[in-house]
XYZ file of C-alpha atoms in Angstrom:
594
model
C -1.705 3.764 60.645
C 0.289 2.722 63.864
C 1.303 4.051 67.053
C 4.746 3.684 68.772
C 5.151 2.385 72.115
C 4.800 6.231 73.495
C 1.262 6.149 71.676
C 2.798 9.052 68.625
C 0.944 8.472 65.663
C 3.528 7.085 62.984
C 2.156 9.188 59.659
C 5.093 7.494 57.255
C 2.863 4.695 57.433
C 0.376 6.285 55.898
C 2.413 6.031 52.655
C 0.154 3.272 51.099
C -2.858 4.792 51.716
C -1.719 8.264 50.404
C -0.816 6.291 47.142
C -3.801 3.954 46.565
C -5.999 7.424 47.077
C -3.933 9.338 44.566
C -3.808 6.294 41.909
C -7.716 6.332 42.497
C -8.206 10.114 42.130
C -5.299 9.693 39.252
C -7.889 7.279 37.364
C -11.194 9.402 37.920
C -9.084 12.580 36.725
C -8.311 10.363 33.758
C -12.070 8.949 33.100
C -13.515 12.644 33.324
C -10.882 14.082 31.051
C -11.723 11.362 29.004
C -15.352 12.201 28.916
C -15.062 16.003 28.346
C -12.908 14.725 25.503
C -15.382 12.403 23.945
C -17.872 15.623 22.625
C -19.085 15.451 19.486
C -16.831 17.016 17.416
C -12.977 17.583 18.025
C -9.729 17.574 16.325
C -9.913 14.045 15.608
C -12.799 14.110 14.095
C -11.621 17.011 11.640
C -8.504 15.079 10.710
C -11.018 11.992 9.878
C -13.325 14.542 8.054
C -10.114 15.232 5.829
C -9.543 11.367 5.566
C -12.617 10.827 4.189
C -13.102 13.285 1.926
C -9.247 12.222 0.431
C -10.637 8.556 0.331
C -13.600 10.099 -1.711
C -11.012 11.946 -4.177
C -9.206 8.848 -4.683
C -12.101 6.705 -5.212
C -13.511 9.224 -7.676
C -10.383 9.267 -9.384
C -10.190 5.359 -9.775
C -14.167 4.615 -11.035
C -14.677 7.922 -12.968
C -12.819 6.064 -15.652
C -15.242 3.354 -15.458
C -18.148 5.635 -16.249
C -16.100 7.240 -19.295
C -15.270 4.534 -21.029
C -18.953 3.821 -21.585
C -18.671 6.712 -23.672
C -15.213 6.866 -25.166
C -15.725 3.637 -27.086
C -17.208 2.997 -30.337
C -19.820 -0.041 -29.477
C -21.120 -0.153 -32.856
C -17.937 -0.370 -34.447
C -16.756 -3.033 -31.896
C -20.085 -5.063 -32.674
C -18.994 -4.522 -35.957
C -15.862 -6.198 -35.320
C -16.808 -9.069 -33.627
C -18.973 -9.839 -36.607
C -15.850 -9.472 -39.120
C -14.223 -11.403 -36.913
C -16.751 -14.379 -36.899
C -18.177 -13.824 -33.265
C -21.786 -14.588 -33.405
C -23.907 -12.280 -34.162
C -25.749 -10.400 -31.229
C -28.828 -11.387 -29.728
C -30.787 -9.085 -28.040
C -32.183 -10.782 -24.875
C -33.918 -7.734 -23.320
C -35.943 -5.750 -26.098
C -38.219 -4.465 -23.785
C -35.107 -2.360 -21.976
C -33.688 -1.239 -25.430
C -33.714 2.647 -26.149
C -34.279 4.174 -29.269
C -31.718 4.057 -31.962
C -30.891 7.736 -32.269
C -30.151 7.785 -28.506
C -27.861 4.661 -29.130
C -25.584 5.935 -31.961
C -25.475 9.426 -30.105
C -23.780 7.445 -27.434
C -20.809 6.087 -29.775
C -17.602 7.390 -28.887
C -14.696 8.233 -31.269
C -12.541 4.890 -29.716
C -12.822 1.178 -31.045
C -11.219 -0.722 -27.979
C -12.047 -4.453 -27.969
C -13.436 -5.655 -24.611
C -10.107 -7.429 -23.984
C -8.528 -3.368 -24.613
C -10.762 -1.933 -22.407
C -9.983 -4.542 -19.754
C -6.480 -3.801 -19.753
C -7.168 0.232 -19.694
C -9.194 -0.494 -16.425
C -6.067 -2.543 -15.672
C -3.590 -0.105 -15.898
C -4.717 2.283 -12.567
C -4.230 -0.845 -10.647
C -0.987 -2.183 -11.830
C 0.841 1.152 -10.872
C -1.735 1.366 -7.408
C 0.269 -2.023 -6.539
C 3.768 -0.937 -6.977
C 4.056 1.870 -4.548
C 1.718 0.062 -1.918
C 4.572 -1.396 0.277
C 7.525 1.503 -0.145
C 5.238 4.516 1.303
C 3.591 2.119 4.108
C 7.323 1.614 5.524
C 8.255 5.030 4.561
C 5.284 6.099 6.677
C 5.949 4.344 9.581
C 9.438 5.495 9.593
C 8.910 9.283 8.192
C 5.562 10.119 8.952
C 2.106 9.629 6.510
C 0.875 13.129 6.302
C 3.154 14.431 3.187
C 3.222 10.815 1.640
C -0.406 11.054 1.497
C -0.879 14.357 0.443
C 1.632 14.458 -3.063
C 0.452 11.354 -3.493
C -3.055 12.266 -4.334
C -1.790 15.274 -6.280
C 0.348 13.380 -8.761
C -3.197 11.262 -8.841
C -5.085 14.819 -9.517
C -2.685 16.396 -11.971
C -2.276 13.694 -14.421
C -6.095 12.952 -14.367
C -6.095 16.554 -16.122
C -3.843 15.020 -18.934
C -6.285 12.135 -19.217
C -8.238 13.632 -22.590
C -4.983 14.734 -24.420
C -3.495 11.149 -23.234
C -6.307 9.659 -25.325
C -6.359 11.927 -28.578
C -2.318 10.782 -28.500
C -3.323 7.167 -28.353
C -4.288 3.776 -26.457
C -0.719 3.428 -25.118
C -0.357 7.580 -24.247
C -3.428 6.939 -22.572
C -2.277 3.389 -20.473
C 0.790 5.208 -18.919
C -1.041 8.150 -17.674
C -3.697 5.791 -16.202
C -0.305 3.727 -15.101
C 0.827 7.329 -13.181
C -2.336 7.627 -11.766
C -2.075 4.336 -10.169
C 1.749 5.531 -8.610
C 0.259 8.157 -6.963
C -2.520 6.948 -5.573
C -0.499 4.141 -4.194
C 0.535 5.890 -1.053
C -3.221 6.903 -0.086
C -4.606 3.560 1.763
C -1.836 2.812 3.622
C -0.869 6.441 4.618
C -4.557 6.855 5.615
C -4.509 3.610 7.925
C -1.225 5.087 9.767
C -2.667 8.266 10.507
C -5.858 6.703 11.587
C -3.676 4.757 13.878
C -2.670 7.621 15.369
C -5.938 9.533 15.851
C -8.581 7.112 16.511
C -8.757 5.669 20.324
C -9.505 2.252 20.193
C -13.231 2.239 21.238
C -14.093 4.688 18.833
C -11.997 3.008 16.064
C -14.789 1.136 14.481
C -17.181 4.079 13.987
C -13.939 6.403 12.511
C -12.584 4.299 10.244
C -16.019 3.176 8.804
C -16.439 6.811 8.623
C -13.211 7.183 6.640
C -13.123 4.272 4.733
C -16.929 5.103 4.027
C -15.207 7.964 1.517
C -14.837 4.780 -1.317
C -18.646 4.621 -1.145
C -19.014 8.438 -0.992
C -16.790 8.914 -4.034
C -18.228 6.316 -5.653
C -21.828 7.815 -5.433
C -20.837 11.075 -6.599
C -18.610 9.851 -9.517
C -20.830 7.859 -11.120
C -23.938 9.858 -11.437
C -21.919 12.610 -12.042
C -19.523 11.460 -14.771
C -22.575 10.295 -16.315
C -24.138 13.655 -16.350
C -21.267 15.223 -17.333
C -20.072 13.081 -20.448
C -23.933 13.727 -21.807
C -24.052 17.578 -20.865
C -20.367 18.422 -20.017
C -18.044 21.082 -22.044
C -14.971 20.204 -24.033
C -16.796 17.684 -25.522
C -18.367 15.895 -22.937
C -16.423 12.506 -20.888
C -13.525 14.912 -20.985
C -14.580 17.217 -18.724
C -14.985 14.752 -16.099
C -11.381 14.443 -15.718
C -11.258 18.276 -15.995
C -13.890 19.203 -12.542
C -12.628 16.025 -10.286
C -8.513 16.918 -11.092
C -8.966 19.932 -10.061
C -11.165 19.314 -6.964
C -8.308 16.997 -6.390
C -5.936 19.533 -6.352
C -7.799 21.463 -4.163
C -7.949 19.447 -1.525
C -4.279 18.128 -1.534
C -3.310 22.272 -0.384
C -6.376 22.177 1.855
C -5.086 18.781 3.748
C -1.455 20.167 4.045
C -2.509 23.309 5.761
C -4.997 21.844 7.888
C -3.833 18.387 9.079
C -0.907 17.515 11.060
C 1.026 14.008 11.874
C -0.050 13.304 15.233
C -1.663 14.778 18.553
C 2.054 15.481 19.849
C 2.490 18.045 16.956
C -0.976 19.598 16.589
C -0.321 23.411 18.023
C -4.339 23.983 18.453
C -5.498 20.578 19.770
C -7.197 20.902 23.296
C -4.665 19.579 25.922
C -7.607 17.489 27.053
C -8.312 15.789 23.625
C -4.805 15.576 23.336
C -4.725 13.699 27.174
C -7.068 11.371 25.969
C -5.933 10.144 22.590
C -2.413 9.532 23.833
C -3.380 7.374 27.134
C -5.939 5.673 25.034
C -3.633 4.569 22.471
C -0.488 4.066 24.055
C -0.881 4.660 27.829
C 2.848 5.223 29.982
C 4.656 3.663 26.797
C 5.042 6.822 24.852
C 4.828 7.021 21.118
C 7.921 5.359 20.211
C 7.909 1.589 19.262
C 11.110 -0.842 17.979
C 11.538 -1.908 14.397
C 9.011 -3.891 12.421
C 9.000 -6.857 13.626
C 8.953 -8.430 10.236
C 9.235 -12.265 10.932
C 6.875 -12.363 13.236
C 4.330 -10.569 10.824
C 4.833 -12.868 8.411
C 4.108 -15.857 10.609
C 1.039 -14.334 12.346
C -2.004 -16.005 11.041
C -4.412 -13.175 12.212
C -2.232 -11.280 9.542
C -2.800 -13.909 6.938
C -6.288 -14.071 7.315
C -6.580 -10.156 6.906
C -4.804 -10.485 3.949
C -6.748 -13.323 2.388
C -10.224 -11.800 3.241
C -8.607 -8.466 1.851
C -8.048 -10.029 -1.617
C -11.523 -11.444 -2.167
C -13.160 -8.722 -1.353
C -11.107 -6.531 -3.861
C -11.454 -9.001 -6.227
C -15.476 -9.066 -5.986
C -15.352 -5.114 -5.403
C -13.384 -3.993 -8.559
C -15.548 -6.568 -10.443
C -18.623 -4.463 -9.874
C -16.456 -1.040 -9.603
C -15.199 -1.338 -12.772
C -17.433 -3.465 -15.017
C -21.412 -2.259 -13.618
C -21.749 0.512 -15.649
C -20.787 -1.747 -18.882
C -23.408 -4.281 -17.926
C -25.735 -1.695 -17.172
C -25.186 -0.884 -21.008
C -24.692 -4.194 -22.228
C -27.557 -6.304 -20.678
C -29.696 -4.017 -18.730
C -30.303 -1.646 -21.873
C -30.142 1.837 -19.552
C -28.393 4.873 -21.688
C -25.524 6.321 -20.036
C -27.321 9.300 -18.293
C -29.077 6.611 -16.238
C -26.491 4.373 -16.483
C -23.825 6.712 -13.853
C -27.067 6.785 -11.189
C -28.126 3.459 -11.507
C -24.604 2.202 -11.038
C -24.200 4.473 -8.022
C -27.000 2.943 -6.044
C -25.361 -0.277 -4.333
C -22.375 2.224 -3.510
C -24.908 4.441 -1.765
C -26.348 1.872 0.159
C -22.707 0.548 1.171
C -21.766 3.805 2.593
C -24.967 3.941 4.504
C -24.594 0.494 5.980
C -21.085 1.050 6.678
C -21.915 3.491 9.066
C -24.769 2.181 10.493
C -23.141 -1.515 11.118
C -19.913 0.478 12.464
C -21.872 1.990 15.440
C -23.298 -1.605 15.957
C -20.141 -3.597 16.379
C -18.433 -0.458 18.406
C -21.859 -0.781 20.396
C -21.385 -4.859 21.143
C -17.914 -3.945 22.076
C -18.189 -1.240 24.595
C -21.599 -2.817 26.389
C -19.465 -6.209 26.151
C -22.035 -8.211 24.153
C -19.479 -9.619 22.108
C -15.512 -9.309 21.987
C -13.107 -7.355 19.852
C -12.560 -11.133 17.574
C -16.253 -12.081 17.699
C -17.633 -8.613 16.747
C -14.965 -8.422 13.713
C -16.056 -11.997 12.289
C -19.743 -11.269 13.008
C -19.762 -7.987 10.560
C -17.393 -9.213 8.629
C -19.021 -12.654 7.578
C -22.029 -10.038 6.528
C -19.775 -8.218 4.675
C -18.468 -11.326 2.492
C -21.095 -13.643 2.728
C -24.039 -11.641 2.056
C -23.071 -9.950 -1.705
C -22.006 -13.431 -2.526
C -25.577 -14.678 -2.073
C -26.737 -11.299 -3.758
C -24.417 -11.650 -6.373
C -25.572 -15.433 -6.916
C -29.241 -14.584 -7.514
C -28.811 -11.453 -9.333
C -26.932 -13.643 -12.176
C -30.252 -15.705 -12.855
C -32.897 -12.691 -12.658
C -32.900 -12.450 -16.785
C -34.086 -9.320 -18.241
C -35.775 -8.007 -14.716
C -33.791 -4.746 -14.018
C -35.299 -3.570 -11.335
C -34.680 -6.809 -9.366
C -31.465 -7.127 -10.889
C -30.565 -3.665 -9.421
C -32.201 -4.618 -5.872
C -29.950 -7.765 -5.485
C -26.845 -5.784 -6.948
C -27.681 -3.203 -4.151
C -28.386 -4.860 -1.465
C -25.026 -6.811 -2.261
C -22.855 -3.994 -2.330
C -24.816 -2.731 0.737
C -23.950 -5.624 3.294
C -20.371 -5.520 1.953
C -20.165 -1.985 3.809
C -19.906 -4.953 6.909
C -16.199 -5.238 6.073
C -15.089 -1.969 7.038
C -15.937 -2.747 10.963
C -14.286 -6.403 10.141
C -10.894 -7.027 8.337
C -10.115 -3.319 7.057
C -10.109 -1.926 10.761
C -8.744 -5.569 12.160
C -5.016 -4.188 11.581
C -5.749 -1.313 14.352
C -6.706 -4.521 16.765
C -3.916 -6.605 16.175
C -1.050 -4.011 16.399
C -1.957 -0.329 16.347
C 1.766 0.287 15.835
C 2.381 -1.149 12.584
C -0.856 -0.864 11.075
C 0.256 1.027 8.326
C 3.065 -1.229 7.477
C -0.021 -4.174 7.622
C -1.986 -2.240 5.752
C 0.242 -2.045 2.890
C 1.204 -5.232 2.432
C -2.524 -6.156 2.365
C -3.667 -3.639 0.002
C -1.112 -4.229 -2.256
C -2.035 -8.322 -2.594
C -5.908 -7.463 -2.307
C -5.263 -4.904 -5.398
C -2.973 -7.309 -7.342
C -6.002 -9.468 -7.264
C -8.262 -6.728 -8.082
C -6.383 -6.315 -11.102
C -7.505 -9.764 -12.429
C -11.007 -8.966 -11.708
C -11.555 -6.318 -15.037
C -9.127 -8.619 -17.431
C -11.147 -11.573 -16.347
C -14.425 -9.658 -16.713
C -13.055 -8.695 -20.310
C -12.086 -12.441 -21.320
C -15.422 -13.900 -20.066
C -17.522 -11.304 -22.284
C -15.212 -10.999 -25.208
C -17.301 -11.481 -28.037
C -20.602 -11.483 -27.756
C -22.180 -9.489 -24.468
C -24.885 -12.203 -22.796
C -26.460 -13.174 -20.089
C -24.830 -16.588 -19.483
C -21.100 -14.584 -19.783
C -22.308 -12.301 -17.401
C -23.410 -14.848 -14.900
C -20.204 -16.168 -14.915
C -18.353 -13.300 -14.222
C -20.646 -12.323 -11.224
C -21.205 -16.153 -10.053
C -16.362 -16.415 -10.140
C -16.810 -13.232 -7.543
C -19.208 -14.813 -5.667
C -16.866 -17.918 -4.846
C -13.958 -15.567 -3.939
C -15.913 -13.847 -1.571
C -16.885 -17.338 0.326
C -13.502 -18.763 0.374
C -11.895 -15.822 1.880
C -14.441 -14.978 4.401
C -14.214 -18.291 5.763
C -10.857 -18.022 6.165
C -11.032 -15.286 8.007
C -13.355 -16.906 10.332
C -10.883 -19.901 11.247
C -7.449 -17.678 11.691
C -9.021 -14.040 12.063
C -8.198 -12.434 16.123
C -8.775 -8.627 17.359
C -6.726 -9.183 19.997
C -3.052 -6.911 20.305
C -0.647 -9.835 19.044
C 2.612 -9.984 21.141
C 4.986 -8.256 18.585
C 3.124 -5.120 19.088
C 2.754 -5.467 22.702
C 4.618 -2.430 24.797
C 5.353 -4.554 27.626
C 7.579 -6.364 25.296
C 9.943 -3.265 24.194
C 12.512 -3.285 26.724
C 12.413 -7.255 26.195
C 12.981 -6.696 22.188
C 14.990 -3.397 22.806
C 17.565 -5.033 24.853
C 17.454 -8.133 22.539
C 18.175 -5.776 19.723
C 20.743 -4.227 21.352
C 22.554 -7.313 22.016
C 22.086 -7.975 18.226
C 23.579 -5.005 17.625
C 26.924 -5.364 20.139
C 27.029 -8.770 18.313
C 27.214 -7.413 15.543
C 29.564 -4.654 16.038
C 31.734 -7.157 17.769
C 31.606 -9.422 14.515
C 32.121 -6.402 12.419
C 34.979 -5.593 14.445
C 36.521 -8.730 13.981
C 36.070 -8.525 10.242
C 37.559 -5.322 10.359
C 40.997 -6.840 12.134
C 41.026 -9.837 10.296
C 41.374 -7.663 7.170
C 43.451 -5.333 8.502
C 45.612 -8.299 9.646
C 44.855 -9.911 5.535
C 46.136 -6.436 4.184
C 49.329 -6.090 6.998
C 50.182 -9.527 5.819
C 50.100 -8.768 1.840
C 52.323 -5.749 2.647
C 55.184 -7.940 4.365
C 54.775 -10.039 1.766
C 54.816 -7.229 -0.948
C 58.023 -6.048 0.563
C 60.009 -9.058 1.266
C 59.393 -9.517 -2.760
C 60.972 -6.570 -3.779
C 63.534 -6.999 -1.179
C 64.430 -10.265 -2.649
C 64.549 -8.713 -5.829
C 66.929 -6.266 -4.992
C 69.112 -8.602 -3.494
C 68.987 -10.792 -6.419
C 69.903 -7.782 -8.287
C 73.056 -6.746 -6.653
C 74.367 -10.419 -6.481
C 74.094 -10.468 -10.264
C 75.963 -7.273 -10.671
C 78.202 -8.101 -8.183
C 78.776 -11.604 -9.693
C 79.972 -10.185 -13.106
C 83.388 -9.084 -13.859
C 85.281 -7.073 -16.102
C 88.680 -9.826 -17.671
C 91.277 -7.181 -19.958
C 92.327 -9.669 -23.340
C 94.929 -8.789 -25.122
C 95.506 -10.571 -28.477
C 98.576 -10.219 -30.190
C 98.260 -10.834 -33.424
C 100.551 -11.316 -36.737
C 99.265 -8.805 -40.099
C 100.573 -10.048 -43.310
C 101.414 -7.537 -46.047
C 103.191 -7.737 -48.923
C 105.868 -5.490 -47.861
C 106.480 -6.760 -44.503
C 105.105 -8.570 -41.082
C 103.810 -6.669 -38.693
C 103.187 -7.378 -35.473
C 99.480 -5.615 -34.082
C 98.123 -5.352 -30.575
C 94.736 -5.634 -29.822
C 93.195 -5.374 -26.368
C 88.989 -5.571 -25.876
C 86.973 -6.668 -22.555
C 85.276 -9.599 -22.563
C 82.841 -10.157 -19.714
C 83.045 -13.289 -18.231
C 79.496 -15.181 -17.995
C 80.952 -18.755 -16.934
C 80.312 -17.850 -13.883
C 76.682 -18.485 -12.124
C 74.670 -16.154 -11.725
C 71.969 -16.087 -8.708
């Protein structure tokens, strides 16, 4: 404030005051809507309810399989087998475990798959899982994840139904369903990670999408018990009714998630305008909800991305080792019969989801009190995620016939890798919120493409003969993978926004684009009158030919001519001479012709 030379107060100049107090009252309005928003239960956290428990479906519907098998196959018959075959014969290495033969045979299903058959059955899921990975992560970013998400896990549910009849038609019947399965579940983890990215606010995006993510553990407790109960009690024969209970629970919830859940905040028609306030700000502040094209070079040179991806794969690979193959070394080694063997299995899966949880509020702790960073907190929970089944998985291999601290180690393994849902799998929201579900399915689908070495590997390292030393292997080739890639995440991993996904940069990459884009009109434009010019240019051509043509025509007709002969000629008879006219045309050709 100023005063004129006649001492008047000059109030314009109060301008910058006026603004700095507004911006100020502008920011505490913000901050308290922000913390009447934060209450402990809102939209958001109904949307991640429905994440989780669709993560749970889809986890169910990949290890349930697992679980069956145990019970589908023949063992005797394959022991059989091996014998025939000139495998050595089995040795029993824990007879204290063993139960009693009647329970055994009881246990024999009506299928003799080899170890290497089975493998490849376990396969199968994964191989279709893969395929449609990439397509519905770009299709989601560019269409939206909700519907992509929700058929998806439908097709999943409806052809798990088919999964007994598949069987009773045969091993291949049985492989393409499984294949189908693996299609439309494809579309789930990737989906899931887009809509996350548009729910979760950044400093509660740790504890959410542990929470979510958290639904593989869930799903995994629950199936494996479960299935185990059900294939000894169940109806229709036993292991077919659980495909039967968990397709339709499936179902179910696809037709619950569609009526409940919507896309975004934006399009939510109950959502508090508070909670609504705060999401948006929080995620994308002034810069509104639209963002430019993938930026796909620069993804694919990012080495935070890389090192996502690489810590992705080894933990897939160590994870569908123990996902899909536990419950046969439960069987195989550990002696437990299969109504023990679906609860037992569960355990490290329970303890994962609890740890998940647990070391998600830590690391959102560090980061909001600023103990640690966004990049130090991921590596920190992460390394414990990777690292620590790897040593687990290590000393379980040489504990011999000691289930109990066989099971310990094999729980407390699978436990600590709950760690990597608050590192990599939440590290794509860090580095670009935008794109994460585009990230997301490029890294699934290489981590699963690994995965789907881990049960054929599994299968060639035990074929034969089931032992100790076979199983050490398989669990000591996991253990590696995990320490390689978690190291590798430690060198290249960030949680900082990288500067392709920064919205500063937009009108920087817009207008770049748009110059692309007049350069490229202006090129196709010039294509355009070049041919046009090509084509005008054959046509001139095209007609001077036939003009020519004509021409040539009429000189030739013009050229010939018409010459009257007359030949007089003498006829001889015997009466008399007689003189005989004769007149023809000839045409004369002596002449040239053009």
């Amino acid at each position: 404030m100023s005063r004129d030379k006649n001492g008047h107060v000059l109030v314009w100049e109060q301008s910058d005051l006026d603004d700095a107090a507004a911006a100020e009252q502008q920011v505490n309005n913000h901050k308290n809507t922000a913390d009447r928003s934060r209450g402990w239960f809102g939209i958001r956290h109904l949307i991640c309810i429905m994440l989780f428990s669709g993560m749970a479906n889809a986890y169910i519907m990949r290890t349930n399989m697992s679980v069956a098998i145990v019970a589908m196959v023949n063992h005797t018959a394959i022991e059989l087998m091996d014998q025939e075959g000139g495998h050595e014969e089995p040795i029993n290495e824990c007879p204290y475990n063993e139960p009693d033969n009647v329970t055994q045979v009881a246990h024999d299903g009506p299928y003799e798959w080899s170890f290497t058959y089975q493998g490849y059955l376990l396969s199968a899921f994964f191989y279709g899982y893969v395929l449609t990975q990439i397509p519905f992560g770009i299709l989601a970013k560019r269409y939206g994840a909700k519907t992509y998400l929700a058929y998806g896990m439908l097709i999943n549910s409806v052809f798990g139904l088919l999964v007994p009849a598949s069987a009773d038609v045969g091993y291949w019947a049985l492989i393409v369903v499984r294949f189908i399965q693996g299609l439309g579940e494809g579309p789930i983890v990737p989906c899931t990670h887009a809509m996350l990215a548009k729910w979760a606010p950044p400093d509660e995006r740790s504890v959410l999408g542990a929470i979510v993510y958290a639904g593989a553990q869930f799903g995994t407790v629950v199936s494996m018990p479960l299935s185990g109960l059900l294939s000894e009690h169940g109806f229709a024969g036993g292991w077919p009714s659980i495909f039967y209970v968990f397709g339709t629970i499936g179902t179910i919830w696809c037709f619950a998630f569609l009526l409940l859940v919507h896309e975004d905040p934006e399009v939510h028609p109950t959502i508090p305008e508070e909670e609504k306030k705060y999401i948006m700000s929080s995620l994308y502040g002034t810069h509104g909800t639209q963002s430019p094209p993938v930026p796909w070079r620069e993804i694919f040179t990012s080495m935070p991305f890389w090192s996502i991806m690489v810590a992705h794969m080894g933990h897939n690979y160590g994870y569908e080792t123990l996902m899909t193959e536990l419950p046969t070394y439960m069987k195989q080694v550990l002696k437990f019969d299969i109504k023990h063997n679906g609860a037992i299995s569960a355990l490290p899966y329970l303890a994962m989801w609890i740890f998940s949880v647990l070391i998600a509020y830590v690391a959102d702790w560090m980061i909001q009190r600023k103990i640690f960073g966004i990049t130090a907190t991921r590596k920190i929970v992460n390394s414990i995620g990777q690292f620590g089944p790897a040593v687990c998985l290590t000393a379980a291999s040489y504990t011999g016939c000691n289930p109990t601290l066989t099971i310990v180690l094999l729980t407390l393994g699978v436990g600590l890798n709950g760690g990597i849902y608050s590192g990599f799998k939440v590290n794509h929201l860090d580095i670009s919120p935008r794109y994460a579900g585009v990230l997301m399915s490029f890294t699934n689908c290489t981590a699963n493409m690994a995965g789907l070495l881990a049960p054929i590997t599994a299968g060639y390292l035990i074929s034969g003969t089931p032992s100790q030393a076979k199983w050490r292997s398989v669990f000591l080739v996991s253990a590696c993978i995990y320490v390689i890639c978690g190291t590798f995440y430690i060198c290249f991993g960030s949680g900082v926004r990288q500067p392709w996904d920064d919205p500063e940069n937009d009108a920087n990459v817009m207008e770049r684009i748009k110059k692309q884009e007049e350069q490229q009109e202006r090129e196709d434009l010039a294509k355009k009158v070049q041919k046009t010019e090509k084509k005008r240019i054959r046509q001139e051509a095209k007609e001077a030919r036939i003009a020519r043509n004509e021409a040539r025509k009429e000189r030739r007709q013009s050229a010939s001519k018409v010459i009257p002969v007359t030949i007089e000629s003498l006829e001889i008879s015997d009466t008399s001479p007689k003189m005989m006219t004769t007149s023809f045309h000839v045409i004369d050709e002596t002449r040239p012709s053009s």
